[in-house]
mmCIF file of C-alpha atoms in Angstrom:
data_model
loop_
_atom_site.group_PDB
_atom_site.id
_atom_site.type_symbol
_atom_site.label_atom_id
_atom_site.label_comp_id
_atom_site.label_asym_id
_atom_site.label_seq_id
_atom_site.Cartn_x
_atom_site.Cartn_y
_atom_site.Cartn_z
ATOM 1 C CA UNK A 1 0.000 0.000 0.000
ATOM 2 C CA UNK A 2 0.876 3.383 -0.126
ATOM 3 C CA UNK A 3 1.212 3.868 3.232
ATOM 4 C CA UNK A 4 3.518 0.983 3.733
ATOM 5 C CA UNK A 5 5.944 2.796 0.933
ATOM 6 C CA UNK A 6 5.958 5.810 2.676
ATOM 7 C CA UNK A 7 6.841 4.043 6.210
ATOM 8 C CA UNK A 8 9.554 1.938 4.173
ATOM 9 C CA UNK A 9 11.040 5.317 2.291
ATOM 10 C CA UNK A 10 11.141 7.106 5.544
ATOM 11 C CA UNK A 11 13.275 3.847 7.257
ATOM 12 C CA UNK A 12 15.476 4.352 4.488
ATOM 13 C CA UNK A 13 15.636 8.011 4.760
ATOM 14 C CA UNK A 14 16.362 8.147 8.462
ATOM 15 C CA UNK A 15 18.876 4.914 8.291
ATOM 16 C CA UNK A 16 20.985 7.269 6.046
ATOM 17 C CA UNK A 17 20.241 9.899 7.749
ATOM 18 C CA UNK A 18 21.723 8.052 10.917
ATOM 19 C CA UNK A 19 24.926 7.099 8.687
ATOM 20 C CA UNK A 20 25.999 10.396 9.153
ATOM 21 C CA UNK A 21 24.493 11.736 12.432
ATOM 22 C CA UNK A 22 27.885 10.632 14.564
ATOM 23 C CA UNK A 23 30.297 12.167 12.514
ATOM 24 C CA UNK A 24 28.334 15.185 10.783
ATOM 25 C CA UNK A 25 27.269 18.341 12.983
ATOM 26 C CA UNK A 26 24.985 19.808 10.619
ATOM 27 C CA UNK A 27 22.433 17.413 8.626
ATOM 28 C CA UNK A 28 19.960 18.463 5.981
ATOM 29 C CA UNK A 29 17.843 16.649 3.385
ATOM 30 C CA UNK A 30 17.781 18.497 0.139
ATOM 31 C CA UNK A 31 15.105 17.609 -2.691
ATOM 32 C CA UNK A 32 17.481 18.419 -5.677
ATOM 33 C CA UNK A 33 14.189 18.338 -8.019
ATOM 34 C CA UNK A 34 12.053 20.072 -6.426
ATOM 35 C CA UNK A 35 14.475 22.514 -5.285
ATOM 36 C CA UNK A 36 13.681 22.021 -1.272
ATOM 37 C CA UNK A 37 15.904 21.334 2.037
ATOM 38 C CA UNK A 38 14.876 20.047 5.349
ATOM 39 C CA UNK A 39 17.198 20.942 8.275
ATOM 40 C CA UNK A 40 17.660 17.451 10.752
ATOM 41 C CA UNK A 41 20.508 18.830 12.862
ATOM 42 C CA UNK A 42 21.458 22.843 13.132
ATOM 43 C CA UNK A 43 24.852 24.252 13.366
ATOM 44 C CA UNK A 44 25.490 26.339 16.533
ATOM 45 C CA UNK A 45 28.889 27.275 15.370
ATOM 46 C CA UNK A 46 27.036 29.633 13.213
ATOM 47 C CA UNK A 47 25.775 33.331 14.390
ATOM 48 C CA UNK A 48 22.739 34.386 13.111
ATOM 49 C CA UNK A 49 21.616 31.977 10.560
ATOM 50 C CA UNK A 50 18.130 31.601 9.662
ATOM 51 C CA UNK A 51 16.779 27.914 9.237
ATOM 52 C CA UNK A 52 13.518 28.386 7.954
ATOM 53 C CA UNK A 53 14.959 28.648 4.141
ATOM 54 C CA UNK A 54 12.981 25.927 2.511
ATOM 55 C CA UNK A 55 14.266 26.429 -0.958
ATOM 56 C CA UNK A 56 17.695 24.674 -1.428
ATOM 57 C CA UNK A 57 18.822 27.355 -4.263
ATOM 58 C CA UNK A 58 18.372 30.055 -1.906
ATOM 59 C CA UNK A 59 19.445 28.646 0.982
ATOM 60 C CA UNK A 60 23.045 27.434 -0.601
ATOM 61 C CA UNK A 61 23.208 31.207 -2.161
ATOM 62 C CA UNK A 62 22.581 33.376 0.941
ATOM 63 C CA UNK A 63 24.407 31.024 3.184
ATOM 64 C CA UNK A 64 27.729 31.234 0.778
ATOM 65 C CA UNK A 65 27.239 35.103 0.373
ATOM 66 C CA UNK A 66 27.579 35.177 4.465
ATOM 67 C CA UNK A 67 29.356 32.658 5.726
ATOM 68 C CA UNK A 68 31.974 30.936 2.925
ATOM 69 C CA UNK A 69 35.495 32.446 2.627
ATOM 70 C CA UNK A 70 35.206 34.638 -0.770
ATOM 71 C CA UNK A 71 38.460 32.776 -2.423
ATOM 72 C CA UNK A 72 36.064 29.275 -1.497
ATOM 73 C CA UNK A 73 32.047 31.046 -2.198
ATOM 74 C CA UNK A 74 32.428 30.375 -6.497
ATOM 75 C CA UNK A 75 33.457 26.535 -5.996
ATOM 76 C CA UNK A 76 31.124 26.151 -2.881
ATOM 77 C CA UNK A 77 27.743 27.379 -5.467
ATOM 78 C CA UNK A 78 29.093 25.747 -7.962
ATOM 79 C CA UNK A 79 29.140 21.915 -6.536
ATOM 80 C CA UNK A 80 26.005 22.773 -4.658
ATOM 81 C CA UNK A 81 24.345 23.543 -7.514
ATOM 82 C CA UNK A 82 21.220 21.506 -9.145
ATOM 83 C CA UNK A 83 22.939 20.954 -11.608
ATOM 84 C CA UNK A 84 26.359 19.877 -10.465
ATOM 85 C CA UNK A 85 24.236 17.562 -8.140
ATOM 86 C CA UNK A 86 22.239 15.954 -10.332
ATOM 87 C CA UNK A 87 25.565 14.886 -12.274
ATOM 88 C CA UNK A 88 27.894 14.320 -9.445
ATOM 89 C CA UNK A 89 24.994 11.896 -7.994
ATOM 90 C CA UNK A 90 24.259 10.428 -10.985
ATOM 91 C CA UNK A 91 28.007 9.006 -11.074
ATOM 92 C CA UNK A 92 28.713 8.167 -8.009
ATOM 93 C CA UNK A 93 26.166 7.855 -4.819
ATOM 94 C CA UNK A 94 28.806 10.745 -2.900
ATOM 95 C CA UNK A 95 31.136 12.666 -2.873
ATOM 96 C CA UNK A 96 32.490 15.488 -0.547
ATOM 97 C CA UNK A 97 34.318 19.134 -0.456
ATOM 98 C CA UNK A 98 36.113 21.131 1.763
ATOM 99 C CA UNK A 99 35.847 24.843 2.070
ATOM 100 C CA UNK A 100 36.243 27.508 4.868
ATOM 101 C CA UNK A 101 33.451 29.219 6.764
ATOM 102 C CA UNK A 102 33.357 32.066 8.703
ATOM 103 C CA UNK A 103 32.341 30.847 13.221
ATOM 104 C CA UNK A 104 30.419 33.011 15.400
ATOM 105 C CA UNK A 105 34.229 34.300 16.670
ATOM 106 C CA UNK A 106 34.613 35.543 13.340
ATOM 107 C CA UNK A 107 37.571 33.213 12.595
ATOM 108 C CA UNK A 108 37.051 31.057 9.153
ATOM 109 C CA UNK A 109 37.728 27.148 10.009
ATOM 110 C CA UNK A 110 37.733 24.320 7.160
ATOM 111 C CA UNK A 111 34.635 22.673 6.911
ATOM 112 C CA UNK A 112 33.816 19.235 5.062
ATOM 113 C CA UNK A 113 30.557 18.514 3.094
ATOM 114 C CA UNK A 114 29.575 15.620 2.065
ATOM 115 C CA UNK A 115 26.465 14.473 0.123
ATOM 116 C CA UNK A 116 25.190 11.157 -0.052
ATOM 117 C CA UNK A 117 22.004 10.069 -2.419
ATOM 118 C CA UNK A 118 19.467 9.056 -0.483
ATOM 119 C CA UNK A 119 18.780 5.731 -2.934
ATOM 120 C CA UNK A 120 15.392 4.752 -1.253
ATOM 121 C CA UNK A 121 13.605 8.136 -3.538
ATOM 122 C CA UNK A 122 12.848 6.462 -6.955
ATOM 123 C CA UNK A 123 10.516 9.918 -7.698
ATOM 124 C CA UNK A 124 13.419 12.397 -7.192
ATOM 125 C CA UNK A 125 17.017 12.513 -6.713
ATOM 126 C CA UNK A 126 17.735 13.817 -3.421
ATOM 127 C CA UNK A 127 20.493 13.706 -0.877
ATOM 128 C CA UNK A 128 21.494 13.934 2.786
ATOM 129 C CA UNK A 129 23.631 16.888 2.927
ATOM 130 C CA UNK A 130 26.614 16.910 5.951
ATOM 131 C CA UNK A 131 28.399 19.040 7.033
ATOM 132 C CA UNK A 132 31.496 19.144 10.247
ATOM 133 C CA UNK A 133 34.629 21.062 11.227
ATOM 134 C CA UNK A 134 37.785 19.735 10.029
ATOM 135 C CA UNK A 135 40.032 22.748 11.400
ATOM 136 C CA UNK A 136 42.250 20.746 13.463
ATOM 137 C CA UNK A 137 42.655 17.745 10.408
ATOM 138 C CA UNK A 138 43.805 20.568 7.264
ATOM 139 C CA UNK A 139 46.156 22.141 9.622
ATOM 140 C CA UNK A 140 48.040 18.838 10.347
ATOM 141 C CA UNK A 141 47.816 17.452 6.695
ATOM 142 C CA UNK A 142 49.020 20.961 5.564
ATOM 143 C CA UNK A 143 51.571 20.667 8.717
ATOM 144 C CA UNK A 144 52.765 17.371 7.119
ATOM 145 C CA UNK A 145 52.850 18.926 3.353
ATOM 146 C CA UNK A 146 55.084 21.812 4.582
ATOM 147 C CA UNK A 147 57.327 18.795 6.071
ATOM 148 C CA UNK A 148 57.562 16.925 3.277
ATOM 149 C CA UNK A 149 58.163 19.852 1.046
ATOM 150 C CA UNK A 150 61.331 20.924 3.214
ATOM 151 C CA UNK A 151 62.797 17.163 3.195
ATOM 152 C CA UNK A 152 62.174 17.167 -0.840
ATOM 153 C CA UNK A 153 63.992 20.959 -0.983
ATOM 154 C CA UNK A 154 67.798 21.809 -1.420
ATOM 155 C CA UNK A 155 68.005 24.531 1.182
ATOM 156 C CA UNK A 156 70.665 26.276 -0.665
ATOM 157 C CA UNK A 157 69.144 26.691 -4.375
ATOM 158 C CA UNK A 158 65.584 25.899 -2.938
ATOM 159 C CA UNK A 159 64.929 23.490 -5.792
ATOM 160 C CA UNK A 160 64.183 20.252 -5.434
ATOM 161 C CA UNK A 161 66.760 17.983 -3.601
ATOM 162 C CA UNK A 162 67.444 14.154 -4.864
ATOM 163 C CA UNK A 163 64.812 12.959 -2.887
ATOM 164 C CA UNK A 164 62.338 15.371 -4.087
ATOM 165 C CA UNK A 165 63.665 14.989 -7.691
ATOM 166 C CA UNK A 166 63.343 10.701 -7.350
ATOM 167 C CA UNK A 167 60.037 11.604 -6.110
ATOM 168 C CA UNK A 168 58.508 14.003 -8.426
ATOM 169 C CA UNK A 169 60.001 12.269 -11.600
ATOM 170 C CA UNK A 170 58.606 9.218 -10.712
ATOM 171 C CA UNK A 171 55.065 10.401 -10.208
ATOM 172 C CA UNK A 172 55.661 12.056 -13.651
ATOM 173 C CA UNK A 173 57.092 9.311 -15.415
ATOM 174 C CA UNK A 174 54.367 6.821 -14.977
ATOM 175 C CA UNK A 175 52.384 8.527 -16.929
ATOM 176 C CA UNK A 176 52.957 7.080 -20.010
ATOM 177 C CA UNK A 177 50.468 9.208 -22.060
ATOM 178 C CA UNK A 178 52.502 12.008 -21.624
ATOM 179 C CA UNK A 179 56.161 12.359 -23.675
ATOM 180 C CA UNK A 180 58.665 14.422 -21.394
ATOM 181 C CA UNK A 181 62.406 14.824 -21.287
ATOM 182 C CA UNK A 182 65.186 14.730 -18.733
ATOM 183 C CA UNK A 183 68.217 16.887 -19.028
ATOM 184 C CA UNK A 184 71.430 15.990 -16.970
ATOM 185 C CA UNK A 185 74.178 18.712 -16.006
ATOM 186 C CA UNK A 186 77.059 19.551 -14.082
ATOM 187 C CA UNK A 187 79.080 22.968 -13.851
ATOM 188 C CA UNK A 188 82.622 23.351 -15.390
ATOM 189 C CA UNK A 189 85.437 25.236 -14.241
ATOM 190 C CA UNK A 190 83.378 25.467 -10.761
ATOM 191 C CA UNK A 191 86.390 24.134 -8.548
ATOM 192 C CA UNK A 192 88.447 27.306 -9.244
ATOM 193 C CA UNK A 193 85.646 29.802 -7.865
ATOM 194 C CA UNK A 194 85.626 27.812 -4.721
ATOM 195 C CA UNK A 195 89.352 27.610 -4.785
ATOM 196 C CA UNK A 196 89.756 31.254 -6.273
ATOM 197 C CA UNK A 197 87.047 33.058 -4.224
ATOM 198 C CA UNK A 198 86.037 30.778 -1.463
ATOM 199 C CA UNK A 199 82.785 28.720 -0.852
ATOM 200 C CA UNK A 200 80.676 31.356 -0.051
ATOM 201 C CA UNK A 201 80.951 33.031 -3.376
ATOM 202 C CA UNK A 202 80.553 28.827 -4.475
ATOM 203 C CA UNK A 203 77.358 28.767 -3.027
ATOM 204 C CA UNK A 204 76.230 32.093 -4.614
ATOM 205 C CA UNK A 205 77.392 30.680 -8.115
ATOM 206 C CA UNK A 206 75.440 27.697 -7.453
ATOM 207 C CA UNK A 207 71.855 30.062 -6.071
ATOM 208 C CA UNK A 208 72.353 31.956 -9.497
ATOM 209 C CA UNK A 209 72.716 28.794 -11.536
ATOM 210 C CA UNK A 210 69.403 27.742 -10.244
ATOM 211 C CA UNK A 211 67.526 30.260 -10.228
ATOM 212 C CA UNK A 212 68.693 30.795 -14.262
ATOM 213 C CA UNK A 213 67.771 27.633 -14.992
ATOM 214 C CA UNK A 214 63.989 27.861 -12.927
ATOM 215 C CA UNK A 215 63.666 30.933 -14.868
ATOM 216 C CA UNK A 216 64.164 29.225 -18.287
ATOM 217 C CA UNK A 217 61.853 26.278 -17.537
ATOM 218 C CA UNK A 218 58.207 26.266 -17.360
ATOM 219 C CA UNK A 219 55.808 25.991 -13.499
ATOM 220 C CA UNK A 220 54.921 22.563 -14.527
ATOM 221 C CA UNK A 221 58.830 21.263 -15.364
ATOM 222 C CA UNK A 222 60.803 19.893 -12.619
ATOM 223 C CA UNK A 223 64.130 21.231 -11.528
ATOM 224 C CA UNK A 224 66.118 20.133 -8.767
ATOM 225 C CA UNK A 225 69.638 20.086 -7.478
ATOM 226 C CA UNK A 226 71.052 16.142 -7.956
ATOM 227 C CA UNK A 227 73.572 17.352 -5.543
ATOM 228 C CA UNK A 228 77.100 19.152 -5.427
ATOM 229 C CA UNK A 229 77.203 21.144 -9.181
ATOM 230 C CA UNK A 230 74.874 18.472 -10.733
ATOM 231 C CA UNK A 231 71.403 19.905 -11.759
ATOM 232 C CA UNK A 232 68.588 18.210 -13.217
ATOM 233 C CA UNK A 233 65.558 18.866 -15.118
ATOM 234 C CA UNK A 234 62.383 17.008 -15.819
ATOM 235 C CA UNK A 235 60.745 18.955 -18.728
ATOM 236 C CA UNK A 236 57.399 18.099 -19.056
ATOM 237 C CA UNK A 237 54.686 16.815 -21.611
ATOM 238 C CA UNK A 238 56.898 17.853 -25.138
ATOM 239 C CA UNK A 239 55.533 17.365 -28.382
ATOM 240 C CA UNK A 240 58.973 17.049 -30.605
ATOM 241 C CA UNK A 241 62.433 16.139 -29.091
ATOM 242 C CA UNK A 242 63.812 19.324 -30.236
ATOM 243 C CA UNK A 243 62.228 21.240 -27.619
ATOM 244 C CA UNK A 244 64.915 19.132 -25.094
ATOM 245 C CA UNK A 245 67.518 20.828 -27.024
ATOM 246 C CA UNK A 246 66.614 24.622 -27.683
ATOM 247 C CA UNK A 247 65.569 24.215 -23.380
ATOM 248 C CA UNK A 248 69.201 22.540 -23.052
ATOM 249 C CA UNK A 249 70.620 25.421 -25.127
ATOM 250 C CA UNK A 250 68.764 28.076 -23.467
ATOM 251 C CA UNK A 251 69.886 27.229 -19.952
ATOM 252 C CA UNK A 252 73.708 26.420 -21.467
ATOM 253 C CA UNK A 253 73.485 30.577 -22.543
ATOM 254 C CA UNK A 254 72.238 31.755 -19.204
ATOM 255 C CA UNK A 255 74.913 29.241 -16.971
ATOM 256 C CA UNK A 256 77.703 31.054 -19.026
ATOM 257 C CA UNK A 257 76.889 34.610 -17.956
ATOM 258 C CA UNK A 258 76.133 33.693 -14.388
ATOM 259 C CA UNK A 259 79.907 34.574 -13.244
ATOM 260 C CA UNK A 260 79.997 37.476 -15.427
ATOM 261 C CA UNK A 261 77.052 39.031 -13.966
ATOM 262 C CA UNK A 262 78.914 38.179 -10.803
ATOM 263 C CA UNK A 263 82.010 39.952 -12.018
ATOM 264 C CA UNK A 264 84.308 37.080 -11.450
ATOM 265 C CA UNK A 265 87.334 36.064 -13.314
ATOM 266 C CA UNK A 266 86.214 32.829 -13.711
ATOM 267 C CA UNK A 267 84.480 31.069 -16.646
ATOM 268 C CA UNK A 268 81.356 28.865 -15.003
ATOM 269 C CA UNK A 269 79.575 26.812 -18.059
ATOM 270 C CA UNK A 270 77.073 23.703 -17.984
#
Protein backbone atom coordinates (compact mmCIF):
# COMPACT_ATOMS: atom_id res chain seq x y z
CA UNK A 1 0.00 0.00 0.00
CA UNK A 2 0.88 3.38 -0.13
CA UNK A 3 1.21 3.87 3.23
CA UNK A 4 3.52 0.98 3.73
CA UNK A 5 5.94 2.80 0.93
CA UNK A 6 5.96 5.81 2.68
CA UNK A 7 6.84 4.04 6.21
CA UNK A 8 9.55 1.94 4.17
CA UNK A 9 11.04 5.32 2.29
CA UNK A 10 11.14 7.11 5.54
CA UNK A 11 13.27 3.85 7.26
CA UNK A 12 15.48 4.35 4.49
CA UNK A 13 15.64 8.01 4.76
CA UNK A 14 16.36 8.15 8.46
CA UNK A 15 18.88 4.91 8.29
CA UNK A 16 20.98 7.27 6.05
CA UNK A 17 20.24 9.90 7.75
CA UNK A 18 21.72 8.05 10.92
CA UNK A 19 24.93 7.10 8.69
CA UNK A 20 26.00 10.40 9.15
CA UNK A 21 24.49 11.74 12.43
CA UNK A 22 27.88 10.63 14.56
CA UNK A 23 30.30 12.17 12.51
CA UNK A 24 28.33 15.18 10.78
CA UNK A 25 27.27 18.34 12.98
CA UNK A 26 24.98 19.81 10.62
CA UNK A 27 22.43 17.41 8.63
CA UNK A 28 19.96 18.46 5.98
CA UNK A 29 17.84 16.65 3.39
CA UNK A 30 17.78 18.50 0.14
CA UNK A 31 15.11 17.61 -2.69
CA UNK A 32 17.48 18.42 -5.68
CA UNK A 33 14.19 18.34 -8.02
CA UNK A 34 12.05 20.07 -6.43
CA UNK A 35 14.47 22.51 -5.28
CA UNK A 36 13.68 22.02 -1.27
CA UNK A 37 15.90 21.33 2.04
CA UNK A 38 14.88 20.05 5.35
CA UNK A 39 17.20 20.94 8.27
CA UNK A 40 17.66 17.45 10.75
CA UNK A 41 20.51 18.83 12.86
CA UNK A 42 21.46 22.84 13.13
CA UNK A 43 24.85 24.25 13.37
CA UNK A 44 25.49 26.34 16.53
CA UNK A 45 28.89 27.27 15.37
CA UNK A 46 27.04 29.63 13.21
CA UNK A 47 25.77 33.33 14.39
CA UNK A 48 22.74 34.39 13.11
CA UNK A 49 21.62 31.98 10.56
CA UNK A 50 18.13 31.60 9.66
CA UNK A 51 16.78 27.91 9.24
CA UNK A 52 13.52 28.39 7.95
CA UNK A 53 14.96 28.65 4.14
CA UNK A 54 12.98 25.93 2.51
CA UNK A 55 14.27 26.43 -0.96
CA UNK A 56 17.69 24.67 -1.43
CA UNK A 57 18.82 27.35 -4.26
CA UNK A 58 18.37 30.06 -1.91
CA UNK A 59 19.45 28.65 0.98
CA UNK A 60 23.04 27.43 -0.60
CA UNK A 61 23.21 31.21 -2.16
CA UNK A 62 22.58 33.38 0.94
CA UNK A 63 24.41 31.02 3.18
CA UNK A 64 27.73 31.23 0.78
CA UNK A 65 27.24 35.10 0.37
CA UNK A 66 27.58 35.18 4.47
CA UNK A 67 29.36 32.66 5.73
CA UNK A 68 31.97 30.94 2.93
CA UNK A 69 35.49 32.45 2.63
CA UNK A 70 35.21 34.64 -0.77
CA UNK A 71 38.46 32.78 -2.42
CA UNK A 72 36.06 29.28 -1.50
CA UNK A 73 32.05 31.05 -2.20
CA UNK A 74 32.43 30.37 -6.50
CA UNK A 75 33.46 26.54 -6.00
CA UNK A 76 31.12 26.15 -2.88
CA UNK A 77 27.74 27.38 -5.47
CA UNK A 78 29.09 25.75 -7.96
CA UNK A 79 29.14 21.91 -6.54
CA UNK A 80 26.00 22.77 -4.66
CA UNK A 81 24.35 23.54 -7.51
CA UNK A 82 21.22 21.51 -9.14
CA UNK A 83 22.94 20.95 -11.61
CA UNK A 84 26.36 19.88 -10.46
CA UNK A 85 24.24 17.56 -8.14
CA UNK A 86 22.24 15.95 -10.33
CA UNK A 87 25.56 14.89 -12.27
CA UNK A 88 27.89 14.32 -9.44
CA UNK A 89 24.99 11.90 -7.99
CA UNK A 90 24.26 10.43 -10.98
CA UNK A 91 28.01 9.01 -11.07
CA UNK A 92 28.71 8.17 -8.01
CA UNK A 93 26.17 7.85 -4.82
CA UNK A 94 28.81 10.75 -2.90
CA UNK A 95 31.14 12.67 -2.87
CA UNK A 96 32.49 15.49 -0.55
CA UNK A 97 34.32 19.13 -0.46
CA UNK A 98 36.11 21.13 1.76
CA UNK A 99 35.85 24.84 2.07
CA UNK A 100 36.24 27.51 4.87
CA UNK A 101 33.45 29.22 6.76
CA UNK A 102 33.36 32.07 8.70
CA UNK A 103 32.34 30.85 13.22
CA UNK A 104 30.42 33.01 15.40
CA UNK A 105 34.23 34.30 16.67
CA UNK A 106 34.61 35.54 13.34
CA UNK A 107 37.57 33.21 12.59
CA UNK A 108 37.05 31.06 9.15
CA UNK A 109 37.73 27.15 10.01
CA UNK A 110 37.73 24.32 7.16
CA UNK A 111 34.63 22.67 6.91
CA UNK A 112 33.82 19.23 5.06
CA UNK A 113 30.56 18.51 3.09
CA UNK A 114 29.57 15.62 2.07
CA UNK A 115 26.47 14.47 0.12
CA UNK A 116 25.19 11.16 -0.05
CA UNK A 117 22.00 10.07 -2.42
CA UNK A 118 19.47 9.06 -0.48
CA UNK A 119 18.78 5.73 -2.93
CA UNK A 120 15.39 4.75 -1.25
CA UNK A 121 13.61 8.14 -3.54
CA UNK A 122 12.85 6.46 -6.96
CA UNK A 123 10.52 9.92 -7.70
CA UNK A 124 13.42 12.40 -7.19
CA UNK A 125 17.02 12.51 -6.71
CA UNK A 126 17.73 13.82 -3.42
CA UNK A 127 20.49 13.71 -0.88
CA UNK A 128 21.49 13.93 2.79
CA UNK A 129 23.63 16.89 2.93
CA UNK A 130 26.61 16.91 5.95
CA UNK A 131 28.40 19.04 7.03
CA UNK A 132 31.50 19.14 10.25
CA UNK A 133 34.63 21.06 11.23
CA UNK A 134 37.79 19.73 10.03
CA UNK A 135 40.03 22.75 11.40
CA UNK A 136 42.25 20.75 13.46
CA UNK A 137 42.66 17.75 10.41
CA UNK A 138 43.80 20.57 7.26
CA UNK A 139 46.16 22.14 9.62
CA UNK A 140 48.04 18.84 10.35
CA UNK A 141 47.82 17.45 6.70
CA UNK A 142 49.02 20.96 5.56
CA UNK A 143 51.57 20.67 8.72
CA UNK A 144 52.77 17.37 7.12
CA UNK A 145 52.85 18.93 3.35
CA UNK A 146 55.08 21.81 4.58
CA UNK A 147 57.33 18.80 6.07
CA UNK A 148 57.56 16.93 3.28
CA UNK A 149 58.16 19.85 1.05
CA UNK A 150 61.33 20.92 3.21
CA UNK A 151 62.80 17.16 3.19
CA UNK A 152 62.17 17.17 -0.84
CA UNK A 153 63.99 20.96 -0.98
CA UNK A 154 67.80 21.81 -1.42
CA UNK A 155 68.00 24.53 1.18
CA UNK A 156 70.66 26.28 -0.67
CA UNK A 157 69.14 26.69 -4.37
CA UNK A 158 65.58 25.90 -2.94
CA UNK A 159 64.93 23.49 -5.79
CA UNK A 160 64.18 20.25 -5.43
CA UNK A 161 66.76 17.98 -3.60
CA UNK A 162 67.44 14.15 -4.86
CA UNK A 163 64.81 12.96 -2.89
CA UNK A 164 62.34 15.37 -4.09
CA UNK A 165 63.67 14.99 -7.69
CA UNK A 166 63.34 10.70 -7.35
CA UNK A 167 60.04 11.60 -6.11
CA UNK A 168 58.51 14.00 -8.43
CA UNK A 169 60.00 12.27 -11.60
CA UNK A 170 58.61 9.22 -10.71
CA UNK A 171 55.06 10.40 -10.21
CA UNK A 172 55.66 12.06 -13.65
CA UNK A 173 57.09 9.31 -15.41
CA UNK A 174 54.37 6.82 -14.98
CA UNK A 175 52.38 8.53 -16.93
CA UNK A 176 52.96 7.08 -20.01
CA UNK A 177 50.47 9.21 -22.06
CA UNK A 178 52.50 12.01 -21.62
CA UNK A 179 56.16 12.36 -23.68
CA UNK A 180 58.66 14.42 -21.39
CA UNK A 181 62.41 14.82 -21.29
CA UNK A 182 65.19 14.73 -18.73
CA UNK A 183 68.22 16.89 -19.03
CA UNK A 184 71.43 15.99 -16.97
CA UNK A 185 74.18 18.71 -16.01
CA UNK A 186 77.06 19.55 -14.08
CA UNK A 187 79.08 22.97 -13.85
CA UNK A 188 82.62 23.35 -15.39
CA UNK A 189 85.44 25.24 -14.24
CA UNK A 190 83.38 25.47 -10.76
CA UNK A 191 86.39 24.13 -8.55
CA UNK A 192 88.45 27.31 -9.24
CA UNK A 193 85.65 29.80 -7.86
CA UNK A 194 85.63 27.81 -4.72
CA UNK A 195 89.35 27.61 -4.79
CA UNK A 196 89.76 31.25 -6.27
CA UNK A 197 87.05 33.06 -4.22
CA UNK A 198 86.04 30.78 -1.46
CA UNK A 199 82.78 28.72 -0.85
CA UNK A 200 80.68 31.36 -0.05
CA UNK A 201 80.95 33.03 -3.38
CA UNK A 202 80.55 28.83 -4.47
CA UNK A 203 77.36 28.77 -3.03
CA UNK A 204 76.23 32.09 -4.61
CA UNK A 205 77.39 30.68 -8.12
CA UNK A 206 75.44 27.70 -7.45
CA UNK A 207 71.86 30.06 -6.07
CA UNK A 208 72.35 31.96 -9.50
CA UNK A 209 72.72 28.79 -11.54
CA UNK A 210 69.40 27.74 -10.24
CA UNK A 211 67.53 30.26 -10.23
CA UNK A 212 68.69 30.80 -14.26
CA UNK A 213 67.77 27.63 -14.99
CA UNK A 214 63.99 27.86 -12.93
CA UNK A 215 63.67 30.93 -14.87
CA UNK A 216 64.16 29.22 -18.29
CA UNK A 217 61.85 26.28 -17.54
CA UNK A 218 58.21 26.27 -17.36
CA UNK A 219 55.81 25.99 -13.50
CA UNK A 220 54.92 22.56 -14.53
CA UNK A 221 58.83 21.26 -15.36
CA UNK A 222 60.80 19.89 -12.62
CA UNK A 223 64.13 21.23 -11.53
CA UNK A 224 66.12 20.13 -8.77
CA UNK A 225 69.64 20.09 -7.48
CA UNK A 226 71.05 16.14 -7.96
CA UNK A 227 73.57 17.35 -5.54
CA UNK A 228 77.10 19.15 -5.43
CA UNK A 229 77.20 21.14 -9.18
CA UNK A 230 74.87 18.47 -10.73
CA UNK A 231 71.40 19.90 -11.76
CA UNK A 232 68.59 18.21 -13.22
CA UNK A 233 65.56 18.87 -15.12
CA UNK A 234 62.38 17.01 -15.82
CA UNK A 235 60.74 18.95 -18.73
CA UNK A 236 57.40 18.10 -19.06
CA UNK A 237 54.69 16.81 -21.61
CA UNK A 238 56.90 17.85 -25.14
CA UNK A 239 55.53 17.36 -28.38
CA UNK A 240 58.97 17.05 -30.61
CA UNK A 241 62.43 16.14 -29.09
CA UNK A 242 63.81 19.32 -30.24
CA UNK A 243 62.23 21.24 -27.62
CA UNK A 244 64.92 19.13 -25.09
CA UNK A 245 67.52 20.83 -27.02
CA UNK A 246 66.61 24.62 -27.68
CA UNK A 247 65.57 24.21 -23.38
CA UNK A 248 69.20 22.54 -23.05
CA UNK A 249 70.62 25.42 -25.13
CA UNK A 250 68.76 28.08 -23.47
CA UNK A 251 69.89 27.23 -19.95
CA UNK A 252 73.71 26.42 -21.47
CA UNK A 253 73.48 30.58 -22.54
CA UNK A 254 72.24 31.76 -19.20
CA UNK A 255 74.91 29.24 -16.97
CA UNK A 256 77.70 31.05 -19.03
CA UNK A 257 76.89 34.61 -17.96
CA UNK A 258 76.13 33.69 -14.39
CA UNK A 259 79.91 34.57 -13.24
CA UNK A 260 80.00 37.48 -15.43
CA UNK A 261 77.05 39.03 -13.97
CA UNK A 262 78.91 38.18 -10.80
CA UNK A 263 82.01 39.95 -12.02
CA UNK A 264 84.31 37.08 -11.45
CA UNK A 265 87.33 36.06 -13.31
CA UNK A 266 86.21 32.83 -13.71
CA UNK A 267 84.48 31.07 -16.65
CA UNK A 268 81.36 28.86 -15.00
CA UNK A 269 79.58 26.81 -18.06
CA UNK A 270 77.07 23.70 -17.98
Amino acid sequence: SQETKEKLDFQHRDATIRSLSDEYKSIMYINVDEDTVAFYREDTTLDEWKKDIDKHSVMMTVFAERFVAEDDRAEYKYLLSPITMKEMLTKDSEYRFEYQRRCKNGEYRYHEVKIKRDESNLENLCAIMGVKDIEDEVQLRLQLEDALEMAYTDHLTGLYNQQGLFAKCKEILEDESVNSAILFMDLDNFKQVNDMYGHGMGDKVLYEVGKAIREETRGKDIVGRYGGDEFVVLIYDIKRPEVAEEVAERIANRINSVCGQLKLQVQVSA
